[in-house]
Tab-separated table of C-alpha atoms and ligand atoms in Angstrom:
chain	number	residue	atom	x	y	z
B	1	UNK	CA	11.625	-12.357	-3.450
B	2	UNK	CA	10.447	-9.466	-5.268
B	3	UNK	CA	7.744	-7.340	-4.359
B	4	UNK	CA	5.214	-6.826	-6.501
B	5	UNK	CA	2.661	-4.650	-6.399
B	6	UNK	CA	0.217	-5.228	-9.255
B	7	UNK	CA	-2.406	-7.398	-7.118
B	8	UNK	CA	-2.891	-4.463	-4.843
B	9	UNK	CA	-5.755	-2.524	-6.629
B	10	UNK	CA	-7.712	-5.796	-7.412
B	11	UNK	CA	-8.308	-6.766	-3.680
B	12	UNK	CA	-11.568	-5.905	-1.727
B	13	UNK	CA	-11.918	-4.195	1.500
B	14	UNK	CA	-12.920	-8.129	2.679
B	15	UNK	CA	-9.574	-9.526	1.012
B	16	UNK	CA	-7.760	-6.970	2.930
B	17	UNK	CA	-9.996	-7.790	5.957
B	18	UNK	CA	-9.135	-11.976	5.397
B	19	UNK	CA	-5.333	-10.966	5.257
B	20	UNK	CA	-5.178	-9.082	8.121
B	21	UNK	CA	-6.664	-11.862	10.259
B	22	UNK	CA	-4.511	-14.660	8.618
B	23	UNK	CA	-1.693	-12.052	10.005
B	24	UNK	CA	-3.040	-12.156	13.072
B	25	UNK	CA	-3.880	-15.523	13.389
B	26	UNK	CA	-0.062	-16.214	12.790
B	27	UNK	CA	0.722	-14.668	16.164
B	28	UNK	CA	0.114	-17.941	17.664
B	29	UNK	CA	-0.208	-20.206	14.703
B	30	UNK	CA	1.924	-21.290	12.223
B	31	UNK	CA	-0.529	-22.658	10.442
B	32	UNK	CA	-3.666	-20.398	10.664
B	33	UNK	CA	-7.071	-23.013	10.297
B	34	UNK	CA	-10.007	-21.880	8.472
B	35	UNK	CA	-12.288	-21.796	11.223
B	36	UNK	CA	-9.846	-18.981	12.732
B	37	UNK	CA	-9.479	-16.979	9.700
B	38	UNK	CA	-13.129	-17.070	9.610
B	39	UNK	CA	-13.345	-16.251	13.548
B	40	UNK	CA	-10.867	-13.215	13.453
B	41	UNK	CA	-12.463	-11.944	10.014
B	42	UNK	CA	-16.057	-11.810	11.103
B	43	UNK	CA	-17.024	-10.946	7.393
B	44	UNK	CA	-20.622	-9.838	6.827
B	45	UNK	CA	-21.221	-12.436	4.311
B	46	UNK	CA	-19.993	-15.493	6.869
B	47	UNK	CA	-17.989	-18.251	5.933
B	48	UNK	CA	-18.556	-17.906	2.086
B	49	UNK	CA	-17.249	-14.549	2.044
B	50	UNK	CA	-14.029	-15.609	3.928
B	51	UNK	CA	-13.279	-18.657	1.310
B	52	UNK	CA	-14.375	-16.454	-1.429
B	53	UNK	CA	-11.258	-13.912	-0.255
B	54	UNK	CA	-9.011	-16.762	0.940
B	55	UNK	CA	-8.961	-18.541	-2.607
B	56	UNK	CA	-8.682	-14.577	-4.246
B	57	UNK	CA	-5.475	-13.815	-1.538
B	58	UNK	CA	-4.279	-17.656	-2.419
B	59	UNK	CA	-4.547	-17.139	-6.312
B	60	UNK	CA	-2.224	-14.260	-5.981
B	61	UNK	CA	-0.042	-15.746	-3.762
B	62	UNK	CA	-0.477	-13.145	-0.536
B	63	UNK	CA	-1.351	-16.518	1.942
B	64	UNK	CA	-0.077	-20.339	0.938
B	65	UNK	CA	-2.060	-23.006	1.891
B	66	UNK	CA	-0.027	-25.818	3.888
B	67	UNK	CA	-1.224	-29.280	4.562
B	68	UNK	CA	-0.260	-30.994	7.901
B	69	UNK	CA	-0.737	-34.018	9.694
B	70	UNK	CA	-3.163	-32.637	12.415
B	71	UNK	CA	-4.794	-29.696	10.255
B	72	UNK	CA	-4.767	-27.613	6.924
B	73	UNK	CA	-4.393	-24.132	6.985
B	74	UNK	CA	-2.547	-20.875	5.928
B	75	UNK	CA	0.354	-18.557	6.447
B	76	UNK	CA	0.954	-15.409	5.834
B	77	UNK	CA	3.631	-14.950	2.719
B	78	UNK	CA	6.612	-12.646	2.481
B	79	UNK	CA	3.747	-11.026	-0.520
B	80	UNK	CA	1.379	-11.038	2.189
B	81	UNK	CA	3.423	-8.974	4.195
B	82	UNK	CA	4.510	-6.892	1.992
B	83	UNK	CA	1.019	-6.133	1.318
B	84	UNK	CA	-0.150	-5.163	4.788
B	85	UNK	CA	2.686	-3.133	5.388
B	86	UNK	CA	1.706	-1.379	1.984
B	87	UNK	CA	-1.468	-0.994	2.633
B	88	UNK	CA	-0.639	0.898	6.243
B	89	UNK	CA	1.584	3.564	4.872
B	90	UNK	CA	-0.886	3.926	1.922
B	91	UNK	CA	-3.692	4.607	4.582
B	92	UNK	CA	-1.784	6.799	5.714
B	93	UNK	CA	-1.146	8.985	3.287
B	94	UNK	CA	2.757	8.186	3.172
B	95	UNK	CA	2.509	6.175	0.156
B	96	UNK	CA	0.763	6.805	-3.049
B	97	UNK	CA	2.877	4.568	-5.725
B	98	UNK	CA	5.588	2.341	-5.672
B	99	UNK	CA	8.552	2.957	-8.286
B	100	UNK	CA	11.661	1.568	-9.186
B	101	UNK	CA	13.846	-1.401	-6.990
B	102	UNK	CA	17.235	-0.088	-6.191
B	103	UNK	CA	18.884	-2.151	-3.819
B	104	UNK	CA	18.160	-5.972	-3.199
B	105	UNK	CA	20.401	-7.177	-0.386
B	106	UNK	CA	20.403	-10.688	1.492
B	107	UNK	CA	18.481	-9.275	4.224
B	108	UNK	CA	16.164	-6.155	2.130
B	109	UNK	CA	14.620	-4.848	-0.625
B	110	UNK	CA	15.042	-1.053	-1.004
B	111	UNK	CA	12.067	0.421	-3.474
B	112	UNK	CA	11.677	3.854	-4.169
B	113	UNK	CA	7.984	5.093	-3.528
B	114	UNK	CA	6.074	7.810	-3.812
B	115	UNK	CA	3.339	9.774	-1.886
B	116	UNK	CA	0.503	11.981	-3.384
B	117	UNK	CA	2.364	14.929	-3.321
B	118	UNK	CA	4.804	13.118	-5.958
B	119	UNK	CA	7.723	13.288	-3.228
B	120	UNK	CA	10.220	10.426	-3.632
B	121	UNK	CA	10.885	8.166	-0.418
B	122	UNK	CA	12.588	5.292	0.173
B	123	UNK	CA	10.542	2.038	1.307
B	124	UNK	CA	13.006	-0.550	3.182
B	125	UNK	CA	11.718	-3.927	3.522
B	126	UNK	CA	13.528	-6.167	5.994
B	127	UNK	CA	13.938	-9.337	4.957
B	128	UNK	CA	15.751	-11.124	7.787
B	129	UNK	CA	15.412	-14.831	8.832
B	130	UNK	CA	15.091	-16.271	5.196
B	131	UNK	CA	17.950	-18.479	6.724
B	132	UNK	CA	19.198	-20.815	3.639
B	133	UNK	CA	17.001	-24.080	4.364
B	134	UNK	CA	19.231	-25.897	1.401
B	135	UNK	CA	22.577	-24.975	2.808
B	136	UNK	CA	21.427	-25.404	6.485
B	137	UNK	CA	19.238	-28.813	5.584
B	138	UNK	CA	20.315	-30.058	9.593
B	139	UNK	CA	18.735	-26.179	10.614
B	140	UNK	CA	15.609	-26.703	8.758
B	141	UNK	CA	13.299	-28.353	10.929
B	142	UNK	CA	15.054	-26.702	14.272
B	143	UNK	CA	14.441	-22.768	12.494
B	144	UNK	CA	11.034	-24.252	11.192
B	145	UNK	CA	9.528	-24.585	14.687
B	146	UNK	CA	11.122	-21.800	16.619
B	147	UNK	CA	9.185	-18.803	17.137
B	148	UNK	CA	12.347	-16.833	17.420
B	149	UNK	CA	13.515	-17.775	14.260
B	150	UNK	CA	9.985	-16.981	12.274
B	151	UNK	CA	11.338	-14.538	9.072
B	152	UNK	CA	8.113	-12.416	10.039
B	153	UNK	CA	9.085	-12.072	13.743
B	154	UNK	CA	12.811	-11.406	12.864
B	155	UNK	CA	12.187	-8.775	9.764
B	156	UNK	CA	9.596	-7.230	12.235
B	157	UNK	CA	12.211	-7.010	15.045
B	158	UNK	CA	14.975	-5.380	12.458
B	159	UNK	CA	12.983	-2.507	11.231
B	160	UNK	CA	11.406	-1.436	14.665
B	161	UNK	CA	15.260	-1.291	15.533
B	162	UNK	CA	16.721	0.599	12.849
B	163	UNK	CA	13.649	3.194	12.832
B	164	UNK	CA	14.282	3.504	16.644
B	165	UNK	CA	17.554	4.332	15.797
B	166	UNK	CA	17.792	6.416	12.777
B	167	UNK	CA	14.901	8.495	14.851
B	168	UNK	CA	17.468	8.408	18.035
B	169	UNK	CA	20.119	9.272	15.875
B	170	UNK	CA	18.574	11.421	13.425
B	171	UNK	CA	17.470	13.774	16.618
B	172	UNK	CA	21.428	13.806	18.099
B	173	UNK	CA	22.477	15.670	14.389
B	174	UNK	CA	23.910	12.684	12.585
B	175	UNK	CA	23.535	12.404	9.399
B	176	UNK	CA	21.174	9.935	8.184
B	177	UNK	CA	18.259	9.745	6.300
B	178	UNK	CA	14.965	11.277	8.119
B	179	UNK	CA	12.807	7.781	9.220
B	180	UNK	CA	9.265	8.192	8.201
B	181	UNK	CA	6.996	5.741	9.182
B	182	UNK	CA	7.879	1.755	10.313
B	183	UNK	CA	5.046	-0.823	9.544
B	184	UNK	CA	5.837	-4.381	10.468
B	185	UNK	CA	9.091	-5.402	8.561
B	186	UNK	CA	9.361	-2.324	6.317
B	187	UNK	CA	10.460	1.557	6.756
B	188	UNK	CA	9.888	4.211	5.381
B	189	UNK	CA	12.582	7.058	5.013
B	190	UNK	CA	13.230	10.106	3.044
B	191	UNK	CA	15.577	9.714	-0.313
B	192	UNK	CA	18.931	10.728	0.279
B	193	UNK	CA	19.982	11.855	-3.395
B	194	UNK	CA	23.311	10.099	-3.640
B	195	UNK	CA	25.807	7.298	-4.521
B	196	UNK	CA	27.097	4.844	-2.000
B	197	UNK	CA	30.787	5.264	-1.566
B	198	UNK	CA	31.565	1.825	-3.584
B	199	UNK	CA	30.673	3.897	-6.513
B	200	UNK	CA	32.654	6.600	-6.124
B	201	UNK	CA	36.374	6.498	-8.223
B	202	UNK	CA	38.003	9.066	-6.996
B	203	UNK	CA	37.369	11.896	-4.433
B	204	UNK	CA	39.188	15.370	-4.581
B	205	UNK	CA	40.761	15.188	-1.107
B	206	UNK	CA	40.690	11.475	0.529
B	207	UNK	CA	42.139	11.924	3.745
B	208	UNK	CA	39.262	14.864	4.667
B	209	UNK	CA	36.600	12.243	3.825
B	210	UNK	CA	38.616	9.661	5.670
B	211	UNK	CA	38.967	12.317	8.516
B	212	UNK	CA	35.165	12.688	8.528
B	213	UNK	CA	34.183	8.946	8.256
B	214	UNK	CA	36.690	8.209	11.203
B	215	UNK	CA	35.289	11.042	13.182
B	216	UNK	CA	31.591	9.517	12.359
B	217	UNK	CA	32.654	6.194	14.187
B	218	UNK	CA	34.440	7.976	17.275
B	219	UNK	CA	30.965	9.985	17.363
B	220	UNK	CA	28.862	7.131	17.141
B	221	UNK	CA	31.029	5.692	20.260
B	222	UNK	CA	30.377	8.178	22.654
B	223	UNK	CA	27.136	7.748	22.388
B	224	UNK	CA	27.455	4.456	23.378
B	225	UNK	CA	27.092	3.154	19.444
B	226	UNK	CA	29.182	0.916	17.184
B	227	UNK	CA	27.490	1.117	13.423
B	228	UNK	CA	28.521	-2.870	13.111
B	229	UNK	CA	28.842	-2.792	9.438
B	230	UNK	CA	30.154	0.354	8.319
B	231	UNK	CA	31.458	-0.385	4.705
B	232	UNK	CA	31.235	1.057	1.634
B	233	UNK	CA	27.568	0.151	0.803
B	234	UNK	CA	26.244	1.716	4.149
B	235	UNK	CA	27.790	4.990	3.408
B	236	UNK	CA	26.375	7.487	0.897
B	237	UNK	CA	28.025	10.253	-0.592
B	238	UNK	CA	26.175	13.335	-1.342
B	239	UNK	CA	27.679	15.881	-4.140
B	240	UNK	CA	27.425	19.299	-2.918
B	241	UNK	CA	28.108	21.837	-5.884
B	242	UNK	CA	28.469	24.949	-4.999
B	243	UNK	CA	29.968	27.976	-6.960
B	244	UNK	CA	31.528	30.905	-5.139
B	245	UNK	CA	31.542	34.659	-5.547
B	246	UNK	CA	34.502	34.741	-8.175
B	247	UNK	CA	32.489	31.992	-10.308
B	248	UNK	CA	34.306	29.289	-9.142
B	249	UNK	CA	32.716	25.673	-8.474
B	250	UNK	CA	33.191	23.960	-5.501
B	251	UNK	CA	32.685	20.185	-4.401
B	252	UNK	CA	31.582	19.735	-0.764
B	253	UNK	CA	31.355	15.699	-0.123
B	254	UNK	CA	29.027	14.919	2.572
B	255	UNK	CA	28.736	11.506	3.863
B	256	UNK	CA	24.952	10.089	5.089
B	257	UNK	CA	25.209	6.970	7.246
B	258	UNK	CA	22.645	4.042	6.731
B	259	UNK	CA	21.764	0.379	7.446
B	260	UNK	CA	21.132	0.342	11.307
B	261	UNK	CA	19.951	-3.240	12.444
B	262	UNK	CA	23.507	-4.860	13.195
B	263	UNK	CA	24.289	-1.920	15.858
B	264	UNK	CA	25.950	-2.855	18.861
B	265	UNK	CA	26.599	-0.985	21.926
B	266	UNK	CA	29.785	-0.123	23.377
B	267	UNK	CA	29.301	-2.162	26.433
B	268	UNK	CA	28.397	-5.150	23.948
B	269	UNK	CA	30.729	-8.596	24.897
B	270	UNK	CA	32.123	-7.764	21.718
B	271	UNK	CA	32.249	-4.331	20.884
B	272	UNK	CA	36.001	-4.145	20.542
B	273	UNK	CA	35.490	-6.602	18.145
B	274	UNK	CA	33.106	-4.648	16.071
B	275	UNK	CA	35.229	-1.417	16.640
B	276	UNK	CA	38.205	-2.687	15.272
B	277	UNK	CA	36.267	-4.162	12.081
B	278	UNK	CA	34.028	-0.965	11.293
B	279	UNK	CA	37.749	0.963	11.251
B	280	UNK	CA	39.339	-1.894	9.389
B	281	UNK	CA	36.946	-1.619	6.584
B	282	UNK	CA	37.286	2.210	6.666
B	283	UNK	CA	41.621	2.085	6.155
B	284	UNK	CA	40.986	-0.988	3.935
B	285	UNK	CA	38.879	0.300	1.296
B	286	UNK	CA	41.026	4.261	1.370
B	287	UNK	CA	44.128	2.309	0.739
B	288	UNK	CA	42.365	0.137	-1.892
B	289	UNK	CA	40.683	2.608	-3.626
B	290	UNK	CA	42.024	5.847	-3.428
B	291	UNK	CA	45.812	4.683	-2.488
B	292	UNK	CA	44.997	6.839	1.164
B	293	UNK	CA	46.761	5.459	4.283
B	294	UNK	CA	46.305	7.501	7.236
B	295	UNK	CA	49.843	8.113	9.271
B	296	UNK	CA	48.118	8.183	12.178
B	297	UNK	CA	47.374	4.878	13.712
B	298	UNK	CA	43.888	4.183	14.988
B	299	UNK	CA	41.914	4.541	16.453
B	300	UNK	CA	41.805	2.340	19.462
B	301	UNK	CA	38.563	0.922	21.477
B	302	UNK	CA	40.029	1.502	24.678
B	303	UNK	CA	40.047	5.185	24.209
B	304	UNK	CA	36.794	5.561	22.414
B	305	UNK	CA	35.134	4.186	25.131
B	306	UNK	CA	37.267	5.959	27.906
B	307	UNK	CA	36.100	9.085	25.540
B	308	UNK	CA	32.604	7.683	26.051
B	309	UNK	CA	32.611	7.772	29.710
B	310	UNK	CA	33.998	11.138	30.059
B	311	UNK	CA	31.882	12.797	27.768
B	312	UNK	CA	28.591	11.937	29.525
B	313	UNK	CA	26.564	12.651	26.627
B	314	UNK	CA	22.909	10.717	25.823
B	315	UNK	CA	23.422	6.867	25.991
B	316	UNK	CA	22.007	6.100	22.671
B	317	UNK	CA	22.302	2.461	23.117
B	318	UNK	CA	19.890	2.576	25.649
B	319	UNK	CA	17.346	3.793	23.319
B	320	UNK	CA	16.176	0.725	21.723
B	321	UNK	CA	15.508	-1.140	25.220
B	322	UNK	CA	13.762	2.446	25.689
B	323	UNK	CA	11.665	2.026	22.554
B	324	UNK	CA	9.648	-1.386	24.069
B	325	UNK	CA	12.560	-4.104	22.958
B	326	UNK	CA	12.562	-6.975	25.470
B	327	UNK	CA	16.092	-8.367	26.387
B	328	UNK	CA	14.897	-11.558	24.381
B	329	UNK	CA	14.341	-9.541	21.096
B	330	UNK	CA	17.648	-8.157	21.118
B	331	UNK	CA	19.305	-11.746	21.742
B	332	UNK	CA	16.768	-12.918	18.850
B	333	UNK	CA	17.342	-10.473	16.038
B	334	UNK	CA	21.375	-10.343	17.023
B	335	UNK	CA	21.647	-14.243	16.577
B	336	UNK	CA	20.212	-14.171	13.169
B	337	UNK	CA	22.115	-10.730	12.189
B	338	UNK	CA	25.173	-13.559	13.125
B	339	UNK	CA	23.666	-16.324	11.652
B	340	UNK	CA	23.727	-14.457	8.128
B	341	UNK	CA	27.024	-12.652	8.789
B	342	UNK	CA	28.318	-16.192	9.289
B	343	UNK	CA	26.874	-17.463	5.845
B	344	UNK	CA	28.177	-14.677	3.751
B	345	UNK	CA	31.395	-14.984	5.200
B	346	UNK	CA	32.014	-18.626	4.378
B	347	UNK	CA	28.976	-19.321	1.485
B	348	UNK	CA	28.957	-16.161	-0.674
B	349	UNK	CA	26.842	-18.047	-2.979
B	350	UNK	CA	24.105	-16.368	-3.775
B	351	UNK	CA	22.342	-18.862	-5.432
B	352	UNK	CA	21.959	-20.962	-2.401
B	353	UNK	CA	21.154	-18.160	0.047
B	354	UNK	CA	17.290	-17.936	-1.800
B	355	UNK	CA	14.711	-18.726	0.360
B	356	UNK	CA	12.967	-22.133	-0.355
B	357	UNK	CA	9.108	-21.610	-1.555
B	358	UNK	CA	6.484	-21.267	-3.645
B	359	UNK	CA	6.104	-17.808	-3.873
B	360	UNK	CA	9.759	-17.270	-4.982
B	361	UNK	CA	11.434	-16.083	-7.287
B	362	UNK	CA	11.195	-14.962	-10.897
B	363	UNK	CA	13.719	-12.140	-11.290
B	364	UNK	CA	12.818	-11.506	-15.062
B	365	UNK	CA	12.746	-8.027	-15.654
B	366	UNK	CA	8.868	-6.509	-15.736
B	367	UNK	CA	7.534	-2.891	-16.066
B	368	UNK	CA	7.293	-2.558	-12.095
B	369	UNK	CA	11.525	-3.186	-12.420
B	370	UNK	CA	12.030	-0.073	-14.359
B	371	UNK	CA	10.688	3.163	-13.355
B	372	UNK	CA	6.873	2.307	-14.009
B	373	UNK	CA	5.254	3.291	-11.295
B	374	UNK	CA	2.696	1.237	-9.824
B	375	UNK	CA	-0.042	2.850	-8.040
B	376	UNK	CA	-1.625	0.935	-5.054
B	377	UNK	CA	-5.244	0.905	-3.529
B	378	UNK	CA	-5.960	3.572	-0.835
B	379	UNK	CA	-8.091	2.389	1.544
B	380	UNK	CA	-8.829	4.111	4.653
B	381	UNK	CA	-10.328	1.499	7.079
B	382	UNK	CA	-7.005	-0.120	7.111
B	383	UNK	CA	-5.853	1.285	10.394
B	384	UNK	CA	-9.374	1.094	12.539
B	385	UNK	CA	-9.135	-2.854	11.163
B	386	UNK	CA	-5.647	-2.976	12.839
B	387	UNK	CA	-6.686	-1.462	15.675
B	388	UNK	CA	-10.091	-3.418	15.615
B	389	UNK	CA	-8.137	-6.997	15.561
B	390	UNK	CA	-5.188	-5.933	17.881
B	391	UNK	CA	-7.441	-5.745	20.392
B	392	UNK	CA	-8.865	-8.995	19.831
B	393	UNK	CA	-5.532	-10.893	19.344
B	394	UNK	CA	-5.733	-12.361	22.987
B	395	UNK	CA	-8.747	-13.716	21.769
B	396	UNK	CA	-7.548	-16.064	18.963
B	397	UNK	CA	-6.696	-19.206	20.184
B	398	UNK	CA	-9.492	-22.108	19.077
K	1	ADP	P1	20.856	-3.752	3.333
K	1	ADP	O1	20.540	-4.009	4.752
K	1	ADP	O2	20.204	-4.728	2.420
K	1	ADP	O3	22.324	-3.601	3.077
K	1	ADP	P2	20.688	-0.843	3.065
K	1	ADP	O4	19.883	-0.071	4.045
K	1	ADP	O5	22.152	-0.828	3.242
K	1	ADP	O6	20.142	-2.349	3.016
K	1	ADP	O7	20.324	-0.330	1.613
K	1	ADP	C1	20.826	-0.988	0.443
K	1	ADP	C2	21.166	0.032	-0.637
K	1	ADP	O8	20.012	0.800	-0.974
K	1	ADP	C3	22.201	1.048	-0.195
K	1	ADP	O9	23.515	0.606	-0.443
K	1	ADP	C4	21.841	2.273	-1.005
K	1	ADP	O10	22.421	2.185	-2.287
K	1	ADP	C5	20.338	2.171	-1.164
K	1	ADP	N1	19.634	2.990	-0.149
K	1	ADP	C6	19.161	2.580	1.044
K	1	ADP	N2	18.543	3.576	1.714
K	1	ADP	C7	18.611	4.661	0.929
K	1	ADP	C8	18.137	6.027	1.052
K	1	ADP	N3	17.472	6.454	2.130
K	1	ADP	N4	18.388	6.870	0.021
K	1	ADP	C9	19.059	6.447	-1.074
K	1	ADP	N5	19.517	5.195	-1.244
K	1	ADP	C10	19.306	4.295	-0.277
K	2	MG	MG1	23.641	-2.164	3.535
């Protein structure tokens, strides 16, 4: 799925308005009906006005109309989605244009955008519980009809986590990238300008770096944290030239953590587990790739966490049960964190990992791939409709 953003500008203020109340309406429908678009939307121009913007949101592939056995209606699309959540930071003010895709991962897209100012940011979009329906056929029915399984519900779930985090985190010193904004499955955060270790060759002194990345984990741990996928993807390397007195250049590495919604806490069933593995990949890939094996072994769970306990600094495990997560959302988004973890591990086959649909998947190179810059619709009503039809979601049923 690829977002793209050259609909945007052609939408009215009563597509927008449609959209948002097929979003919604999806709160407690999977299939939204008509009459309930129509009911949420209260256009000015009635009933007309709503098919008029259904067929223009349809045409462009933001809602998909599905035919059941009881009743037609619509959902929302990942596009859709994407849309609103575009449409929010571009309301307010945090996003003027949309740039260049960098990353595409099983569970994201990472674009680069821009706000008004010109300032480059980095726009995550979660794109969790796009389970593979071909590989899982048995699953398909089962995931269909369980709310907790719902890709909308799930991507929703991961990026309110990793902002709560990266703000949690963020605020304690470490080093990650500022969070911005979060609007249903997407963050925003500022551009770290760097390279993710993968792509680094060589480094001038591995075992510092490997001394700092180490140091990062036992950090993490006594604030009650275990990263849960700390690789070589999730950490970026930032160049720091600097040239001394005497005219002599110096290299500082610095190492920015990222890629927050697999955290675990320390007290987690498994958190040895996940300790052991976030090392492991650590002493794996500094022996693979820059022929660095620490002589020191370690280190150990058991005294990470007794180091934990004794240094009675702020639980930041706690935070995201602070931050309005129910016990149930943190069961729901960890089971499909697994649920893909378990599919890499024994599918790696990207080709059958795509989502099923319609609305996918053309990955042909177009002008919104390289650098051309897109610029998207400002509207400012955006947030008073949000507001306007969050407080009437108890009142959608039919
Ligand atoms: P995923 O969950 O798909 O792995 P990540 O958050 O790890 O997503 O991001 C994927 C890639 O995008 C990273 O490996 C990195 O190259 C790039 N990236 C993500 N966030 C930033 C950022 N704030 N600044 C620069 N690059 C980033
Ligand atoms: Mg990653």
């Amino acid at each position: 799925m690829k977002l793209d953003t050259r609909a945007m500008r052609y939408l009215a203020s009563e597509d927008w308005r449609v959209l948002t109340a097929v979003e919604m309406g999806s709160k407690n429908h999977e299939l939204v009906p008509t009459p309930l678009i129509e009911k949420i939307a209260r256009l000015k121009g009635g009933a007309s006005g709503v098919h008029k913007s259904i067929s223009a949101l349809a045409k462009v592939g933001l809602i998909a109309r599905v035919k059941e056995a009881k009743y037609d209606g619509y959902r929302l699309t990942y596009g859709g989605l994407d849309y609103l959540a575009l449409h929010t930071h571009s309301a307010r003010k945090d996003i003027y244009s949309v740039g260049t895709r960098i990353g595409v991962g099983k569970e994201s897209d990472i674009m680069i955008v821009a706000d008004n100012q010109g300032t480059q940011k980095v726009l995550k979009i979660h794109r969790l519980g796009r389970i593979s329906f071909r590989t899982v056929k048995s699953n398909r029915d089962y995931l269909k009809n369980r709310a907790s399984g719902s890709w909308m519900y799930l991507s929703r779930l991961a990026a309110m986590k990793e902002f709560a985090f990266m703000k949690a985190l963020l605020a304690e010193g470490f080093p990650v990238p500022e969070p911005i904004a979060q609007s249903r499955h997407t963050i925003l955060m500022a551009l770290i300008d760097a390279f993710p270790l993968r792509q680094i060759s060589a480094v001038p002194d591995p075992a510092k770096l490997y001394g700092e990345l180490i140091s990062l984990i036992l950090r993490l741990a006594k604030h009650g944290l275990i990263h849960g996928d700390f690789n070589e993807f999730n950490i970026l390397i930032k160049e720091i030239k600097m040239t001394t007195e005497s005219g002599e250049e110096t290299l500082t590495l610095e190492p920015v953590i990222i890629d927050f919604p697999q955290m675990v806490s320390m007290e987690h069933q498994n958190a040895e587990m996940y300790f052991d593995r976030d090392v492991e990949c650590i002493k794996r890939f500094f022996s693979r790739r820059f022929h660095f094996t620490s002589t020191e072994p370690g280190p150990f769970f058991k005294d990470a966490k007794r180091a934990m306990k004794k240094a009675g600094l702020t639980r930041l495990d706690a935070t995201v049960e602070a931050s309005g997560f129910t016990k149930k959302m943190v069961k729901d988004l960890e089971a499909a964190i697994r649920e893909k973890e378990a599919m890499k591990a024994d599918g790696n086959n990207s080709d059958e990992e795509e989502e099923e649909s319609d609305e996918d998947e053309d990955d042909e190179e177009d002008p919104s791939d390289n650098g051309g810059e897109i610029i998207i619709g400002v509207a400012n009503e955006v947030d008073d409709l949000d507001a306007e039809l969050a407080s009437k979601s108890t009142e959608n049923e039919v």
